[in-house]
Amino acid sequence: MKHRGTFGNSISRIMLTLLMTLPAAATAASAWSYHQDRDRLNNRPYSFARSPLPSSARYEHIRLEVACKENRLQFVIDASSLIASQGRAFDVEYQIDKKPPIKISMKTFPDSKRRGYTEEHAREVVDGILAGQSIFIRVNTMIRQVLTAAIDLEGADQPIRQVFADCGMAVSDKADDGAAYSWAEFERDFNRLSPERQREVLGKIKSLMREMR
C-alpha cells in the first residue's frame, strides 16, 4: 500500500507539472519568438524571428520570419498553402497599420513551394514592422488564389533585434525620420515598459511639461 501511495504521488506531481507548462506553451505559440536552426540545403546555421499565426480563423495559416542567413537579412513568408513552384517569383502586397499598401516581389526557396523570401526588400519591410502595430499580408499564388493574413506586431521588437545582432546590423529609425511621434506609437512603446520604467517616463514627462509652461 505504501508503494502504491508513493507511485500515485509521483504521477500527481508529473501531471501537475505538465498542466503548469501548458499556459506557457500556449502563450509562446501566440507571440513573436527567436530561433536558431540549420539550413536544409547547406547545413549552415542561421537565426530567425518568427511571428505568431493570425488570430482570426478567416485568414490563412501564414507566419512571417525575419532571418539572418550568411550575414544577409531575409524577410520570409511561410504558408500552409501552395504559393509557387520552387525558385519562382510571386507578388506580395503588405500594409502596416493604416499606411498605404506596398507591393513587392518575392521568390520561393529552391526546396519549397510554400515558403518565399526577399533580400532586396527585407530591410524596408522589417523597418516598417518595427515601427508598426499590425501588418496585413496578401500573397498572389501561381494558381491565382489570394492568401491573406493579419498579424499582430506586438512583441516583434526584441526577437528581431536579436536577428539584427546576429547579422551585425543596427536597428535604424530611418523609417520614421521626419515623422511626428504619434499618440498610438507612444502608447505602444509605453505599454512595453516595466511598471518601474513607466513611472520613470511619466516623471520625466511631468517635469518637461512644467518647464514648458
XYZ file of C-alpha atoms in Angstrom:
213
model
C 0.000 0.000 0.000
C 2.864 2.334 0.764
C 4.364 1.625 -2.674
C 1.068 2.487 -4.385
C 0.811 5.721 -2.448
C 4.307 6.779 -3.476
C 3.579 5.892 -7.109
C 0.301 7.844 -7.025
C 2.022 10.901 -5.579
C 4.670 10.758 -8.311
C 2.024 10.598 -11.040
C 0.185 13.529 -9.469
C 3.362 15.614 -9.416
C 4.069 14.800 -13.080
C 0.522 15.709 -14.134
C 0.686 18.958 -12.172
C 3.984 19.851 -13.823
C 2.533 19.218 -17.282
C -0.546 21.306 -16.551
C 1.605 24.170 -15.320
C 3.565 24.217 -18.580
C 0.522 24.332 -20.864
C -0.293 28.041 -20.437
C 3.336 28.977 -21.054
C 3.415 26.904 -24.223
C 0.159 28.420 -25.438
C 1.485 31.919 -24.749
C 4.726 31.213 -26.607
C 2.798 29.959 -29.646
C 0.854 33.222 -29.860
C 3.873 35.524 -29.601
C 6.874 36.523 -31.691
C 9.861 34.313 -30.890
C 13.579 33.913 -31.638
C 15.040 30.677 -33.031
C 18.287 29.170 -34.285
C 18.413 26.392 -36.881
C 20.425 24.924 -39.773
C 19.670 25.382 -43.455
C 18.380 22.162 -45.037
C 20.307 22.774 -48.261
C 23.794 23.614 -46.970
C 23.566 22.735 -43.243
C 24.795 26.200 -42.266
C 23.439 27.751 -39.044
C 21.105 30.716 -39.162
C 18.733 32.586 -36.856
C 15.266 33.992 -37.309
C 12.405 35.768 -35.562
C 9.024 34.125 -36.166
C 5.568 35.658 -35.922
C 2.507 34.001 -34.398
C -0.242 32.715 -36.680
C -3.142 35.085 -37.465
C -5.617 35.064 -34.593
C -8.693 35.068 -36.828
C -9.926 31.853 -38.469
C -10.914 33.770 -41.615
C -7.242 34.166 -42.551
C -4.857 31.566 -43.967
C -2.176 29.956 -41.808
C 0.741 32.235 -42.631
C 3.767 33.009 -40.486
C 6.304 35.741 -41.084
C 10.003 35.359 -40.389
C 12.909 37.787 -40.247
C 16.058 35.731 -40.817
C 19.807 36.222 -40.868
C 21.411 33.766 -43.311
C 25.091 34.070 -44.154
C 25.038 37.633 -42.801
C 22.170 38.590 -45.109
C 18.790 39.789 -43.889
C 15.752 37.973 -45.281
C 12.040 38.607 -44.950
C 10.245 35.251 -45.201
C 6.640 34.163 -45.701
C 5.802 30.636 -44.552
C 2.356 29.454 -45.721
C 0.475 26.188 -45.302
C -0.870 26.544 -48.868
C 0.839 26.390 -52.256
C 2.403 29.681 -53.377
C 4.513 28.868 -56.462
C 6.930 26.280 -57.830
C 10.387 26.127 -56.265
C 12.553 29.124 -57.081
C 9.716 31.060 -58.755
C 8.805 34.715 -58.244
C 5.438 35.804 -56.830
C 3.830 39.106 -55.836
C 3.090 40.194 -52.293
C 1.204 43.221 -51.006
C 1.547 44.320 -47.412
C 0.063 47.123 -45.364
C 1.346 48.218 -41.969
C -1.282 49.862 -39.786
C -3.195 52.326 -41.981
C -0.291 53.297 -44.207
C -0.613 52.887 -47.992
C -0.191 49.263 -49.210
C 3.175 48.337 -50.746
C 3.689 45.742 -53.477
C 6.924 43.740 -53.680
C 8.221 40.673 -55.477
C 9.407 37.610 -53.553
C 10.709 34.180 -54.551
C 10.073 30.688 -53.231
C 13.017 28.777 -51.792
C 14.701 26.148 -54.026
C 13.288 23.377 -51.835
C 9.782 24.673 -51.090
C 6.529 25.663 -52.801
C 5.089 27.180 -49.622
C 7.947 29.339 -48.340
C 9.163 32.513 -50.025
C 11.715 35.207 -49.241
C 13.179 38.530 -50.298
C 16.556 40.035 -49.529
C 16.117 43.081 -51.763
C 13.090 44.411 -49.849
C 13.853 42.837 -46.461
C 15.123 45.966 -44.723
C 12.237 48.205 -45.752
C 9.663 45.593 -44.680
C 11.377 44.980 -41.351
C 11.771 48.710 -40.630
C 8.024 49.012 -41.154
C 7.341 46.066 -38.865
C 9.443 47.591 -36.077
C 7.522 50.873 -36.347
C 4.029 49.357 -36.655
C 1.366 47.641 -34.616
C -0.078 45.230 -37.197
C 0.632 44.032 -40.726
C -1.785 42.798 -43.374
C -0.330 40.434 -45.995
C -1.792 39.470 -49.375
C 0.045 36.733 -51.344
C -0.798 36.159 -55.012
C -0.187 32.492 -55.831
C 0.580 30.744 -59.153
C -2.950 29.294 -59.292
C -4.439 32.793 -58.980
C -5.505 32.181 -55.416
C -5.013 35.012 -52.936
C -3.749 34.175 -49.449
C -4.332 36.795 -46.755
C -3.280 37.222 -43.143
C -3.346 39.929 -40.477
C -0.610 39.582 -37.868
C -0.072 41.467 -34.619
C 3.373 43.086 -34.355
C 3.383 43.432 -30.579
C 6.457 41.746 -29.154
C 8.284 41.621 -32.503
C 10.918 44.152 -31.467
C 13.166 42.030 -29.224
C 13.360 38.856 -31.387
C 14.092 40.972 -34.475
C 16.798 42.902 -32.640
C 18.469 39.566 -31.807
C 18.437 38.641 -35.505
C 19.917 42.045 -36.396
C 22.675 41.487 -33.839
C 23.441 38.087 -35.386
C 23.804 39.824 -38.762
C 25.977 42.587 -37.306
C 23.308 45.140 -38.169
C 21.939 48.054 -36.173
C 18.242 48.796 -35.852
C 17.647 52.134 -37.548
C 14.854 54.635 -37.170
C 15.063 55.830 -40.768
C 11.528 54.648 -41.479
C 10.285 57.279 -39.026
C 12.672 60.131 -39.942
C 10.805 63.400 -40.116
C 7.575 61.861 -38.837
C 5.896 63.044 -35.660
C 5.792 60.658 -32.720
C 2.102 59.757 -32.694
C -0.037 59.068 -29.638
C -0.601 55.486 -30.823
C 3.163 54.934 -31.093
C 3.675 56.369 -27.605
C 1.011 54.096 -26.124
C 2.535 51.061 -27.856
C 6.052 51.824 -26.612
C 4.886 52.856 -23.145
C 2.926 49.620 -22.645
C 6.042 47.584 -23.411
C 7.888 49.121 -20.446
C 8.012 47.659 -16.967
C 5.933 49.438 -14.267
C 9.129 50.966 -12.852
C 10.172 52.354 -16.232
C 6.639 53.648 -16.842
C 6.778 55.643 -13.607
C 10.193 56.993 -14.609
C 8.910 58.101 -18.016
C 5.825 59.750 -16.509
C 8.033 61.597 -14.039
C 10.194 62.967 -16.867
C 7.121 63.988 -18.874
C 5.715 65.780 -15.822
C 8.950 67.682 -15.352
C 9.108 68.569 -19.042
C 5.527 69.849 -19.061
C 6.273 72.088 -16.076
C 9.305 73.539 -17.863
C 7.216 74.338 -20.939
C 4.602 76.380 -19.058
